[in-house]
mmCIF file of C-alpha atoms in Angstrom:
data_model
loop_
_atom_site.group_PDB
_atom_site.id
_atom_site.type_symbol
_atom_site.label_atom_id
_atom_site.label_comp_id
_atom_site.label_asym_id
_atom_site.label_seq_id
_atom_site.Cartn_x
_atom_site.Cartn_y
_atom_site.Cartn_z
ATOM 1 C CA UNK A 1 -11.352 14.541 13.426
ATOM 2 C CA UNK A 2 -10.704 10.893 13.102
ATOM 3 C CA UNK A 3 -11.816 9.270 9.930
ATOM 4 C CA UNK A 4 -12.606 5.668 9.468
ATOM 5 C CA UNK A 5 -11.725 3.943 6.286
ATOM 6 C CA UNK A 6 -13.871 2.199 3.808
ATOM 7 C CA UNK A 7 -15.595 4.579 1.505
ATOM 8 C CA UNK A 8 -14.222 2.980 -1.616
ATOM 9 C CA UNK A 9 -15.171 -0.191 -3.395
ATOM 10 C CA UNK A 10 -14.252 -3.114 -1.393
ATOM 11 C CA UNK A 11 -13.251 -5.679 -3.846
ATOM 12 C CA UNK A 12 -12.149 -8.018 -1.151
ATOM 13 C CA UNK A 13 -15.275 -7.968 0.902
ATOM 14 C CA UNK A 14 -16.949 -9.654 -2.012
ATOM 15 C CA UNK A 15 -14.866 -12.722 -1.435
ATOM 16 C CA UNK A 16 -16.721 -15.331 0.508
ATOM 17 C CA UNK A 17 -14.377 -16.374 3.280
ATOM 18 C CA UNK A 18 -14.215 -20.121 3.263
ATOM 19 C CA UNK A 19 -14.911 -21.337 6.758
ATOM 20 C CA UNK A 20 -13.184 -24.620 7.183
ATOM 21 C CA UNK A 21 -11.490 -26.208 4.261
ATOM 22 C CA UNK A 22 -13.484 -27.827 1.539
ATOM 23 C CA UNK A 23 -11.285 -30.864 1.369
ATOM 24 C CA UNK A 24 -13.289 -32.626 -1.287
ATOM 25 C CA UNK A 25 -12.885 -29.781 -3.686
ATOM 26 C CA UNK A 26 -9.240 -29.372 -2.904
ATOM 27 C CA UNK A 27 -8.320 -32.964 -3.507
ATOM 28 C CA UNK A 28 -10.806 -34.289 -6.014
ATOM 29 C CA UNK A 29 -11.487 -31.686 -8.593
ATOM 30 C CA UNK A 30 -10.090 -28.324 -9.277
ATOM 31 C CA UNK A 31 -12.537 -25.708 -10.486
ATOM 32 C CA UNK A 32 -11.255 -23.784 -13.445
ATOM 33 C CA UNK A 33 -9.227 -20.787 -12.422
ATOM 34 C CA UNK A 34 -7.911 -18.280 -14.952
ATOM 35 C CA UNK A 35 -4.906 -19.126 -17.108
ATOM 36 C CA UNK A 36 -2.925 -16.367 -15.423
ATOM 37 C CA UNK A 37 -3.462 -17.950 -12.005
ATOM 38 C CA UNK A 38 -2.600 -21.422 -13.344
ATOM 39 C CA UNK A 39 0.625 -20.077 -14.873
ATOM 40 C CA UNK A 40 1.582 -18.193 -11.732
ATOM 41 C CA UNK A 41 1.013 -21.254 -9.536
ATOM 42 C CA UNK A 42 3.082 -23.396 -11.916
ATOM 43 C CA UNK A 43 5.897 -20.855 -11.667
ATOM 44 C CA UNK A 44 5.597 -20.731 -7.899
ATOM 45 C CA UNK A 45 5.322 -24.447 -7.277
ATOM 46 C CA UNK A 46 7.384 -26.001 -10.084
ATOM 47 C CA UNK A 47 9.553 -23.172 -11.486
ATOM 48 C CA UNK A 48 7.787 -23.884 -14.772
ATOM 49 C CA UNK A 49 9.479 -21.875 -17.546
ATOM 50 C CA UNK A 50 6.763 -22.495 -20.100
ATOM 51 C CA UNK A 51 4.243 -21.073 -17.687
ATOM 52 C CA UNK A 52 6.535 -18.112 -17.051
ATOM 53 C CA UNK A 53 6.807 -17.622 -20.801
ATOM 54 C CA UNK A 54 3.000 -17.386 -20.990
ATOM 55 C CA UNK A 55 2.929 -14.966 -18.072
ATOM 56 C CA UNK A 56 5.551 -12.848 -19.789
ATOM 57 C CA UNK A 57 3.642 -12.783 -23.070
ATOM 58 C CA UNK A 58 0.481 -11.745 -21.263
ATOM 59 C CA UNK A 59 1.806 -9.208 -18.769
ATOM 60 C CA UNK A 60 4.942 -7.654 -20.322
ATOM 61 C CA UNK A 61 3.088 -5.753 -23.079
ATOM 62 C CA UNK A 62 0.361 -4.689 -20.654
ATOM 63 C CA UNK A 63 2.927 -3.525 -18.128
ATOM 64 C CA UNK A 64 4.682 -1.546 -20.842
ATOM 65 C CA UNK A 65 1.415 0.102 -21.870
ATOM 66 C CA UNK A 66 0.580 0.803 -18.231
ATOM 67 C CA UNK A 67 3.980 2.283 -17.363
ATOM 68 C CA UNK A 68 4.142 4.453 -20.474
ATOM 69 C CA UNK A 69 0.997 6.171 -19.204
ATOM 70 C CA UNK A 70 3.025 7.533 -16.273
ATOM 71 C CA UNK A 71 5.048 9.582 -18.752
ATOM 72 C CA UNK A 72 8.026 7.237 -18.915
ATOM 73 C CA UNK A 73 9.753 6.610 -22.283
ATOM 74 C CA UNK A 74 9.345 3.279 -24.054
ATOM 75 C CA UNK A 75 12.956 2.278 -23.363
ATOM 76 C CA UNK A 76 12.701 3.117 -19.655
ATOM 77 C CA UNK A 77 9.368 1.338 -19.475
ATOM 78 C CA UNK A 78 10.981 -1.809 -20.872
ATOM 79 C CA UNK A 79 13.683 -1.644 -18.212
ATOM 80 C CA UNK A 80 10.989 -1.527 -15.561
ATOM 81 C CA UNK A 81 9.075 -4.365 -17.233
ATOM 82 C CA UNK A 82 12.250 -6.451 -17.178
ATOM 83 C CA UNK A 83 12.783 -5.811 -13.453
ATOM 84 C CA UNK A 84 9.152 -6.512 -12.668
ATOM 85 C CA UNK A 85 9.081 -9.804 -14.576
ATOM 86 C CA UNK A 86 12.334 -10.914 -12.933
ATOM 87 C CA UNK A 87 10.816 -10.110 -9.546
ATOM 88 C CA UNK A 88 7.739 -12.150 -10.454
ATOM 89 C CA UNK A 89 10.045 -15.116 -11.090
ATOM 90 C CA UNK A 90 12.301 -14.596 -8.078
ATOM 91 C CA UNK A 91 9.632 -13.778 -5.517
ATOM 92 C CA UNK A 92 6.989 -16.177 -6.773
ATOM 93 C CA UNK A 93 7.027 -17.938 -3.379
ATOM 94 C CA UNK A 94 5.408 -14.806 -1.948
ATOM 95 C CA UNK A 95 2.436 -15.044 -4.286
ATOM 96 C CA UNK A 96 -0.587 -16.059 -2.236
ATOM 97 C CA UNK A 97 -3.610 -16.678 -4.452
ATOM 98 C CA UNK A 98 -5.900 -16.609 -1.403
ATOM 99 C CA UNK A 99 -5.042 -12.970 -0.782
ATOM 100 C CA UNK A 100 -4.311 -11.467 -4.182
ATOM 101 C CA UNK A 101 -5.049 -11.908 -7.850
ATOM 102 C CA UNK A 102 -2.040 -12.283 -10.138
ATOM 103 C CA UNK A 103 -2.714 -8.893 -11.724
ATOM 104 C CA UNK A 104 -2.989 -7.205 -8.299
ATOM 105 C CA UNK A 105 0.242 -8.820 -7.149
ATOM 106 C CA UNK A 106 2.070 -7.717 -10.289
ATOM 107 C CA UNK A 107 0.556 -4.218 -10.097
ATOM 108 C CA UNK A 108 2.014 -3.828 -6.619
ATOM 109 C CA UNK A 109 5.446 -5.082 -7.736
ATOM 110 C CA UNK A 110 5.390 -2.614 -10.627
ATOM 111 C CA UNK A 111 4.438 0.305 -8.360
ATOM 112 C CA UNK A 112 7.180 -0.610 -5.880
ATOM 113 C CA UNK A 113 9.742 -0.812 -8.652
ATOM 114 C CA UNK A 114 8.798 2.517 -10.162
ATOM 115 C CA UNK A 115 8.786 4.281 -6.802
ATOM 116 C CA UNK A 116 12.121 2.762 -5.795
ATOM 117 C CA UNK A 117 13.645 4.059 -9.016
ATOM 118 C CA UNK A 118 12.543 7.588 -8.220
ATOM 119 C CA UNK A 119 13.761 7.593 -4.632
ATOM 120 C CA UNK A 120 16.991 6.975 -2.846
ATOM 121 C CA UNK A 121 15.543 4.713 -0.175
ATOM 122 C CA UNK A 122 13.493 1.628 -0.806
ATOM 123 C CA UNK A 123 9.773 2.164 -0.457
ATOM 124 C CA UNK A 124 8.543 1.056 2.961
ATOM 125 C CA UNK A 125 6.394 -2.028 2.626
ATOM 126 C CA UNK A 126 4.372 -3.818 5.296
ATOM 127 C CA UNK A 127 5.848 -6.822 7.047
ATOM 128 C CA UNK A 128 5.133 -10.037 5.237
ATOM 129 C CA UNK A 129 2.535 -12.125 6.959
ATOM 130 C CA UNK A 130 4.205 -14.995 8.729
ATOM 131 C CA UNK A 131 3.430 -17.912 6.474
ATOM 132 C CA UNK A 132 1.509 -20.636 8.166
ATOM 133 C CA UNK A 133 3.023 -24.077 7.780
ATOM 134 C CA UNK A 134 2.266 -24.829 4.174
ATOM 135 C CA UNK A 135 -1.342 -25.724 3.799
ATOM 136 C CA UNK A 136 -3.038 -27.043 0.767
ATOM 137 C CA UNK A 137 -4.375 -24.413 -1.568
ATOM 138 C CA UNK A 138 -8.013 -23.724 -0.947
ATOM 139 C CA UNK A 139 -9.374 -24.004 -4.459
ATOM 140 C CA UNK A 140 -12.685 -22.394 -3.555
ATOM 141 C CA UNK A 141 -11.076 -19.284 -2.254
ATOM 142 C CA UNK A 142 -8.615 -19.020 -5.128
ATOM 143 C CA UNK A 143 -11.505 -19.350 -7.521
ATOM 144 C CA UNK A 144 -13.476 -16.682 -5.691
ATOM 145 C CA UNK A 145 -10.495 -14.319 -5.924
ATOM 146 C CA UNK A 146 -10.231 -15.057 -9.609
ATOM 147 C CA UNK A 147 -13.900 -14.451 -10.283
ATOM 148 C CA UNK A 148 -13.692 -11.190 -8.433
ATOM 149 C CA UNK A 149 -10.868 -10.089 -10.708
ATOM 150 C CA UNK A 150 -13.133 -10.825 -13.682
ATOM 151 C CA UNK A 151 -15.922 -8.737 -12.153
ATOM 152 C CA UNK A 152 -13.566 -5.841 -11.525
ATOM 153 C CA UNK A 153 -12.286 -5.973 -15.089
ATOM 154 C CA UNK A 154 -15.835 -6.015 -16.345
ATOM 155 C CA UNK A 155 -16.762 -3.067 -14.111
ATOM 156 C CA UNK A 156 -13.809 -1.053 -15.370
ATOM 157 C CA UNK A 157 -14.641 -1.832 -18.979
ATOM 158 C CA UNK A 158 -18.070 -0.261 -18.422
ATOM 159 C CA UNK A 159 -16.694 3.062 -17.170
ATOM 160 C CA UNK A 160 -16.923 6.110 -19.389
ATOM 161 C CA UNK A 161 -13.673 7.271 -20.954
ATOM 162 C CA UNK A 162 -13.367 10.185 -18.511
ATOM 163 C CA UNK A 163 -13.993 7.964 -15.512
ATOM 164 C CA UNK A 164 -11.538 5.390 -16.744
ATOM 165 C CA UNK A 165 -8.839 8.024 -17.267
ATOM 166 C CA UNK A 166 -9.435 9.505 -13.811
ATOM 167 C CA UNK A 167 -9.186 6.132 -12.106
ATOM 168 C CA UNK A 168 -6.121 5.201 -14.097
ATOM 169 C CA UNK A 169 -4.433 8.402 -13.038
ATOM 170 C CA UNK A 170 -5.301 7.812 -9.401
ATOM 171 C CA UNK A 171 -3.890 4.290 -9.474
ATOM 172 C CA UNK A 172 -0.888 4.950 -11.669
ATOM 173 C CA UNK A 173 0.562 7.100 -8.960
ATOM 174 C CA UNK A 174 3.260 9.720 -8.610
ATOM 175 C CA UNK A 175 0.636 12.184 -9.727
ATOM 176 C CA UNK A 176 -0.952 14.224 -7.000
ATOM 177 C CA UNK A 177 -4.381 15.663 -7.683
ATOM 178 C CA UNK A 178 -2.700 19.009 -8.334
ATOM 179 C CA UNK A 179 -0.348 17.469 -10.863
ATOM 180 C CA UNK A 180 -3.173 15.660 -12.603
ATOM 181 C CA UNK A 181 -4.913 18.990 -12.887
ATOM 182 C CA UNK A 182 -1.826 20.742 -14.274
ATOM 183 C CA UNK A 183 -1.349 18.028 -16.812
ATOM 184 C CA UNK A 184 -4.824 17.887 -18.188
ATOM 185 C CA UNK A 185 -5.733 21.542 -17.831
ATOM 186 C CA UNK A 186 -8.914 20.569 -16.016
ATOM 187 C CA UNK A 187 -9.645 22.410 -12.736
ATOM 188 C CA UNK A 188 -8.852 20.480 -9.577
ATOM 189 C CA UNK A 189 -12.450 20.330 -8.366
ATOM 190 C CA UNK A 190 -13.548 18.709 -11.588
ATOM 191 C CA UNK A 191 -10.815 16.097 -11.392
ATOM 192 C CA UNK A 192 -11.675 15.274 -7.800
ATOM 193 C CA UNK A 193 -15.320 14.844 -8.582
ATOM 194 C CA UNK A 194 -14.414 12.789 -11.627
ATOM 195 C CA UNK A 195 -12.355 10.443 -9.531
ATOM 196 C CA UNK A 196 -15.093 10.301 -6.938
ATOM 197 C CA UNK A 197 -17.757 9.613 -9.537
ATOM 198 C CA UNK A 198 -15.580 7.017 -11.183
ATOM 199 C CA UNK A 199 -15.098 5.184 -7.933
ATOM 200 C CA UNK A 200 -18.757 5.596 -7.070
ATOM 201 C CA UNK A 201 -19.622 4.010 -10.354
ATOM 202 C CA UNK A 202 -17.171 1.213 -9.772
ATOM 203 C CA UNK A 203 -18.670 0.620 -6.360
ATOM 204 C CA UNK A 204 -22.180 0.473 -7.793
ATOM 205 C CA UNK A 205 -21.040 -1.941 -10.459
ATOM 206 C CA UNK A 206 -19.510 -4.109 -7.796
ATOM 207 C CA UNK A 207 -22.569 -3.891 -5.602
ATOM 208 C CA UNK A 208 -24.745 -5.107 -8.439
ATOM 209 C CA UNK A 209 -22.496 -8.104 -8.835
ATOM 210 C CA UNK A 210 -22.378 -8.883 -5.158
ATOM 211 C CA UNK A 211 -25.367 -11.145 -4.844
ATOM 212 C CA UNK B 1 -2.598 -8.874 16.948
ATOM 213 C CA UNK B 2 -4.044 -5.986 18.897
ATOM 214 C CA UNK B 3 -7.563 -4.742 18.586
ATOM 215 C CA UNK B 4 -7.241 -1.721 16.339
ATOM 216 C CA UNK B 5 -10.093 0.789 16.514
ATOM 217 C CA UNK B 6 -8.841 3.725 14.469
ATOM 218 C CA UNK B 7 -7.642 2.985 10.951
ATOM 219 C CA UNK B 8 -5.849 4.640 8.054
ATOM 220 C CA UNK B 9 -8.308 6.781 6.027
ATOM 221 C CA UNK B 10 -9.174 4.941 2.853
ATOM 222 C CA UNK B 11 -8.023 7.773 0.581
ATOM 223 C CA UNK B 12 -4.597 7.450 2.137
ATOM 224 C CA UNK B 13 -4.539 3.686 1.598
ATOM 225 C CA UNK B 14 -5.282 4.331 -2.046
ATOM 226 C CA UNK B 15 -2.526 6.930 -2.197
ATOM 227 C CA UNK B 16 -0.169 4.432 -0.596
ATOM 228 C CA UNK B 17 -1.148 1.679 -3.049
ATOM 229 C CA UNK B 18 -0.506 3.955 -6.002
ATOM 230 C CA UNK B 19 2.622 5.586 -4.596
ATOM 231 C CA UNK B 20 1.069 9.014 -4.195
ATOM 232 C CA UNK B 21 2.269 9.822 -0.675
ATOM 233 C CA UNK B 22 5.530 10.993 0.832
ATOM 234 C CA UNK B 23 7.944 8.410 2.270
ATOM 235 C CA UNK B 24 7.093 9.765 5.764
ATOM 236 C CA UNK B 25 3.417 8.868 5.448
ATOM 237 C CA UNK B 26 4.259 5.694 3.524
ATOM 238 C CA UNK B 27 6.326 4.422 6.462
ATOM 239 C CA UNK B 28 3.467 5.093 8.880
ATOM 240 C CA UNK B 29 0.917 3.421 6.607
ATOM 241 C CA UNK B 30 3.156 0.373 6.101
ATOM 242 C CA UNK B 31 3.724 0.180 9.877
ATOM 243 C CA UNK B 32 -0.010 0.327 10.586
ATOM 244 C CA UNK B 33 -0.774 -2.350 7.987
ATOM 245 C CA UNK B 34 1.841 -4.543 9.663
ATOM 246 C CA UNK B 35 -0.369 -4.301 12.780
ATOM 247 C CA UNK B 36 -3.851 -4.237 11.240
ATOM 248 C CA UNK B 37 -5.429 -7.025 9.226
ATOM 249 C CA UNK B 38 -8.419 -4.852 8.284
ATOM 250 C CA UNK B 39 -6.253 -2.270 6.548
ATOM 251 C CA UNK B 40 -4.130 -5.006 4.958
ATOM 252 C CA UNK B 41 -7.265 -6.355 3.311
ATOM 253 C CA UNK B 42 -8.395 -2.822 2.366
ATOM 254 C CA UNK B 43 -5.015 -2.203 0.735
ATOM 255 C CA UNK B 44 -5.477 -5.490 -1.113
ATOM 256 C CA UNK B 45 -8.762 -4.135 -2.486
ATOM 257 C CA UNK B 46 -6.976 -1.108 -3.928
ATOM 258 C CA UNK B 47 -4.284 -3.308 -5.392
ATOM 259 C CA UNK B 48 -7.030 -5.405 -6.958
ATOM 260 C CA UNK B 49 -8.389 -2.282 -8.691
ATOM 261 C CA UNK B 50 -4.840 -1.427 -9.797
ATOM 262 C CA UNK B 51 -4.430 -4.987 -11.058
ATOM 263 C CA UNK B 52 -7.700 -4.860 -12.961
ATOM 264 C CA UNK B 53 -6.572 -1.611 -14.620
ATOM 265 C CA UNK B 54 -3.321 -3.327 -15.588
ATOM 266 C CA UNK B 55 -5.315 -6.251 -16.938
ATOM 267 C CA UNK B 56 -7.422 -4.089 -19.242
ATOM 268 C CA UNK B 57 -4.567 -1.825 -20.338
ATOM 269 C CA UNK B 58 -3.968 -1.850 -24.066
ATOM 270 C CA UNK B 59 -0.892 -3.980 -24.694
ATOM 271 C CA UNK B 60 2.112 -2.250 -26.251
ATOM 272 C CA UNK B 61 4.570 -4.492 -28.103
ATOM 273 C CA UNK B 62 7.847 -5.023 -26.286
ATOM 274 C CA UNK B 63 11.108 -5.310 -28.209
ATOM 275 C CA UNK B 64 11.983 -8.846 -29.241
ATOM 276 C CA UNK B 65 15.149 -8.916 -27.133
ATOM 277 C CA UNK B 66 13.317 -8.197 -23.876
ATOM 278 C CA UNK B 67 12.067 -11.717 -23.358
ATOM 279 C CA UNK B 68 15.461 -13.225 -24.213
ATOM 280 C CA UNK B 69 17.094 -10.831 -21.740
ATOM 281 C CA UNK B 70 14.687 -11.753 -18.970
ATOM 282 C CA UNK B 71 15.063 -15.500 -19.588
ATOM 283 C CA UNK B 72 18.857 -15.212 -19.641
ATOM 284 C CA UNK B 73 18.708 -13.750 -16.135
ATOM 285 C CA UNK B 74 16.346 -16.240 -14.526
ATOM 286 C CA UNK B 75 19.200 -18.314 -13.118
ATOM 287 C CA UNK B 76 21.565 -15.434 -12.418
ATOM 288 C CA UNK B 77 22.414 -14.973 -8.753
ATOM 289 C CA UNK B 78 20.839 -11.935 -7.154
ATOM 290 C CA UNK B 79 20.933 -10.293 -3.772
ATOM 291 C CA UNK B 80 17.486 -9.941 -2.264
ATOM 292 C CA UNK B 81 16.751 -6.627 -0.625
ATOM 293 C CA UNK B 82 17.171 -6.736 3.147
ATOM 294 C CA UNK B 83 13.962 -7.533 5.006
ATOM 295 C CA UNK B 84 13.382 -5.664 8.236
ATOM 296 C CA UNK B 85 11.577 -7.568 10.954
ATOM 297 C CA UNK B 86 9.746 -6.148 13.904
ATOM 298 C CA UNK B 87 12.037 -5.178 16.757
ATOM 299 C CA UNK B 88 10.290 -4.855 20.126
ATOM 300 C CA UNK B 89 7.454 -2.370 19.755
ATOM 301 C CA UNK B 90 8.671 -1.205 16.331
ATOM 302 C CA UNK B 91 7.150 -2.863 13.225
ATOM 303 C CA UNK B 92 9.493 -3.661 10.320
ATOM 304 C CA UNK B 93 8.823 -0.508 8.265
ATOM 305 C CA UNK B 94 9.850 1.695 11.223
ATOM 306 C CA UNK B 95 12.978 -0.410 11.791
ATOM 307 C CA UNK B 96 13.692 0.073 8.077
ATOM 308 C CA UNK B 97 13.223 3.850 8.326
ATOM 309 C CA UNK B 98 15.602 3.913 11.346
ATOM 310 C CA UNK B 99 18.081 1.756 9.381
ATOM 311 C CA UNK B 100 18.026 -0.831 12.135
ATOM 312 C CA UNK B 101 19.242 1.646 14.778
ATOM 313 C CA UNK B 102 17.717 2.242 18.201
ATOM 314 C CA UNK B 103 15.994 5.622 18.653
ATOM 315 C CA UNK B 104 18.179 8.380 20.103
ATOM 316 C CA UNK B 105 15.750 10.287 22.283
ATOM 317 C CA UNK B 106 16.064 14.044 22.766
ATOM 318 C CA UNK B 107 14.194 15.785 25.544
ATOM 319 C CA UNK B 108 11.476 18.268 24.625
ATOM 320 C CA UNK B 109 10.819 19.150 28.273
ATOM 321 C CA UNK B 110 8.045 17.955 30.610
ATOM 322 C CA UNK B 111 9.379 14.419 30.267
ATOM 323 C CA UNK B 112 8.410 14.325 26.596
ATOM 324 C CA UNK B 113 11.081 13.031 24.248
ATOM 325 C CA UNK B 114 11.358 12.695 20.517
ATOM 326 C CA UNK B 115 13.538 11.012 17.946
ATOM 327 C CA UNK B 116 13.420 12.556 14.483
ATOM 328 C CA UNK B 117 13.663 9.749 11.934
ATOM 329 C CA UNK B 118 13.512 11.931 8.867
ATOM 330 C CA UNK B 119 12.829 15.540 8.064
ATOM 331 C CA UNK B 120 12.713 17.282 4.713
ATOM 332 C CA UNK B 121 10.612 19.702 2.714
ATOM 333 C CA UNK B 122 7.909 17.067 2.272
ATOM 334 C CA UNK B 123 7.391 16.804 6.027
ATOM 335 C CA UNK B 124 8.717 14.787 8.922
ATOM 336 C CA UNK B 125 8.642 11.404 10.604
ATOM 337 C CA UNK B 126 9.454 11.090 14.259
ATOM 338 C CA UNK B 127 8.915 9.033 17.370
ATOM 339 C CA UNK B 128 7.370 10.621 20.433
ATOM 340 C CA UNK B 129 7.698 9.425 24.010
ATOM 341 C CA UNK B 130 5.112 10.774 26.436
ATOM 342 C CA UNK B 131 5.172 9.747 30.119
ATOM 343 C CA UNK B 132 1.881 8.543 31.616
ATOM 344 C CA UNK B 133 -0.397 11.444 32.544
ATOM 345 C CA UNK B 134 1.622 13.977 30.560
ATOM 346 C CA UNK B 135 -0.113 16.232 28.042
ATOM 347 C CA UNK B 136 1.453 17.433 24.797
ATOM 348 C CA UNK B 137 0.989 21.242 24.525
ATOM 349 C CA UNK B 138 -2.122 22.253 22.639
ATOM 350 C CA UNK B 139 -1.402 22.440 18.952
ATOM 351 C CA UNK B 140 -3.137 22.734 15.631
ATOM 352 C CA UNK B 141 -1.900 21.593 12.253
ATOM 353 C CA UNK B 142 -0.976 23.475 9.113
ATOM 354 C CA UNK B 143 -1.280 20.306 7.122
ATOM 355 C CA UNK B 144 -1.869 16.673 7.863
ATOM 356 C CA UNK B 145 -0.490 14.763 10.833
ATOM 357 C CA UNK B 146 -0.915 11.027 11.343
ATOM 358 C CA UNK B 147 -0.072 9.524 14.721
ATOM 359 C CA UNK B 148 0.312 5.763 15.205
ATOM 360 C CA UNK B 149 0.450 4.399 18.753
ATOM 361 C CA UNK B 150 3.196 1.808 19.325
ATOM 362 C CA UNK B 151 3.068 1.487 23.121
ATOM 363 C CA UNK B 152 0.659 2.637 25.835
ATOM 364 C CA UNK B 153 -2.214 4.880 24.840
ATOM 365 C CA UNK B 154 -3.289 8.517 24.733
ATOM 366 C CA UNK B 155 -6.572 10.354 24.828
ATOM 367 C CA UNK B 156 -7.685 13.692 23.485
ATOM 368 C CA UNK B 157 -10.878 15.547 22.609
ATOM 369 C CA UNK B 158 -11.695 13.008 19.911
ATOM 370 C CA UNK B 159 -11.223 9.755 21.805
ATOM 371 C CA UNK B 160 -8.770 7.194 23.074
ATOM 372 C CA UNK B 161 -5.980 5.717 20.982
ATOM 373 C CA UNK B 162 -4.250 2.458 21.881
ATOM 374 C CA UNK B 163 -1.569 0.328 20.263
ATOM 375 C CA UNK B 164 -2.092 0.140 16.491
ATOM 376 C CA UNK B 165 -4.568 3.036 16.408
ATOM 377 C CA UNK B 166 -4.027 5.976 14.068
ATOM 378 C CA UNK B 167 -5.177 9.521 14.778
ATOM 379 C CA UNK B 168 -5.609 11.802 11.790
ATOM 380 C CA UNK B 169 -4.994 15.476 12.532
ATOM 381 C CA UNK B 170 -5.731 18.138 9.956
ATOM 382 C CA UNK B 171 -6.353 21.891 9.871
ATOM 383 C CA UNK B 172 -9.589 21.377 11.801
ATOM 384 C CA UNK B 173 -8.061 19.551 14.742
ATOM 385 C CA UNK B 174 -6.552 21.505 17.635
ATOM 386 C CA UNK B 175 -5.995 19.041 20.431
ATOM 387 C CA UNK B 176 -4.211 18.276 23.687
ATOM 388 C CA UNK B 177 -3.222 14.612 23.535
ATOM 389 C CA UNK B 178 -2.557 13.238 27.017
ATOM 390 C CA UNK B 179 -0.845 9.922 27.710
ATOM 391 C CA UNK B 180 -3.064 7.562 29.713
ATOM 392 C CA UNK B 181 -1.993 5.807 32.898
ATOM 393 C CA UNK B 182 0.258 2.822 32.290
ATOM 394 C CA UNK B 183 3.503 2.503 30.370
ATOM 395 C CA UNK B 184 4.841 5.625 28.643
ATOM 396 C CA UNK B 185 3.042 6.296 25.379
ATOM 397 C CA UNK B 186 5.304 5.882 22.345
ATOM 398 C CA UNK B 187 3.946 7.032 18.985
ATOM 399 C CA UNK B 188 5.093 7.426 15.420
ATOM 400 C CA UNK B 189 4.030 10.792 13.979
ATOM 401 C CA UNK B 190 4.184 11.714 10.301
ATOM 402 C CA UNK B 191 3.459 15.239 9.090
ATOM 403 C CA UNK B 192 3.401 17.073 5.811
ATOM 404 C CA UNK B 193 3.710 20.499 7.427
ATOM 405 C CA UNK B 194 4.664 22.099 10.716
ATOM 406 C CA UNK B 195 2.361 22.048 13.724
ATOM 407 C CA UNK B 196 0.954 25.260 15.207
ATOM 408 C CA UNK B 197 1.294 25.548 18.952
ATOM 409 C CA UNK B 198 -1.141 27.731 20.865
ATOM 410 C CA UNK B 199 1.273 28.902 23.573
ATOM 411 C CA UNK B 200 4.018 31.379 22.735
ATOM 412 C CA UNK B 201 6.940 29.479 24.220
ATOM 413 C CA UNK B 202 6.451 26.226 22.364
ATOM 414 C CA UNK B 203 6.064 28.283 19.183
ATOM 415 C CA UNK B 204 9.444 29.891 19.755
ATOM 416 C CA UNK B 205 10.995 26.481 20.274
ATOM 417 C CA UNK B 206 9.336 25.003 17.201
ATOM 418 C CA UNK B 207 12.181 25.729 14.739
ATOM 419 C CA UNK B 208 14.668 24.242 17.188
ATOM 420 C CA UNK B 209 12.748 21.032 17.669
ATOM 421 C CA UNK B 210 11.756 20.793 14.030
ATOM 422 C CA UNK B 211 8.158 19.925 14.804
#
């Protein structure tokens, strides 16, 4: 049996792909993107320490809260936060706002870091896309990415507590379905359907926002 | 970029994004994404959900020294992790798993060869080399087997698989993959359990060949 993908919310398909570059918008006025994106671009393009300071203040406490949920102690979590924030600074050139939101990019760095710490070998990651000769940022597309992040956040905030917990566990990782079940004392079938319902809900939320 | 028809199941992309799969499967997923823009975008969607969860996570105060520590290290020299590029037909993540070495093929008989990249209690990762027209003995699966085509193509009861395509084998699939005419078919196969061969002789050889 060969399965095809795509039965889960497709955040990215919501992004209108800009066909041709909207030069006017790029050069004349810049639509308002989120502060996080502004800070990240300032770090990437000008090694701006003030911007990095803002990024740190926003993400470090959230990362700590996020990592603690995986069962790691506060002290260990802070070590991971430190590594993640240093990676954000050092690898900022790899941040591509056309392809990822700041939070998604940092989420992936945090997951990589945590997995690398648990294993001997570095986690296999896909080849980097060969960067095209530097093109101007496409403000429209960056904005669309940003707005999508807002919609996702909104969708998640509307989940029930159970759904939210199930999705968090699925995306926090290093917990198989069996382990989730052992931890919470809820039978496996229930957990699976909870995750499925949670994602279903998320997908519906996203669908409603699509138009 | 080749025209990929058979993709990574979405549940597995999610598991990859969150770090919930074995290194064997993770290498195969990362290799496929290196060859498939569709799955790269789909992975981005999962990372966006992960990022949104991070965004809405309740912040937990970090110790006051953490920020000072991070800022004191911004200018410190660091050694970036080695980046593995594609080598011939092998995408970077496979080169990484083989530690930059060429495969050392061992004959399995009938012109079929394999190179075991890794093998442990979580499963196995290996390369298979199947001459044109040759069939792999009929086998079922005790667990999950993912096969990614790197060169040539093969066909079985479920369809044809060319470069970049992934076949998902589970308990329900008993198949006889046969390499199509053309160059020898070279695949990456990741399993989480042993295969079950229908014929007696291959079954006797199974422990020897570790498949």
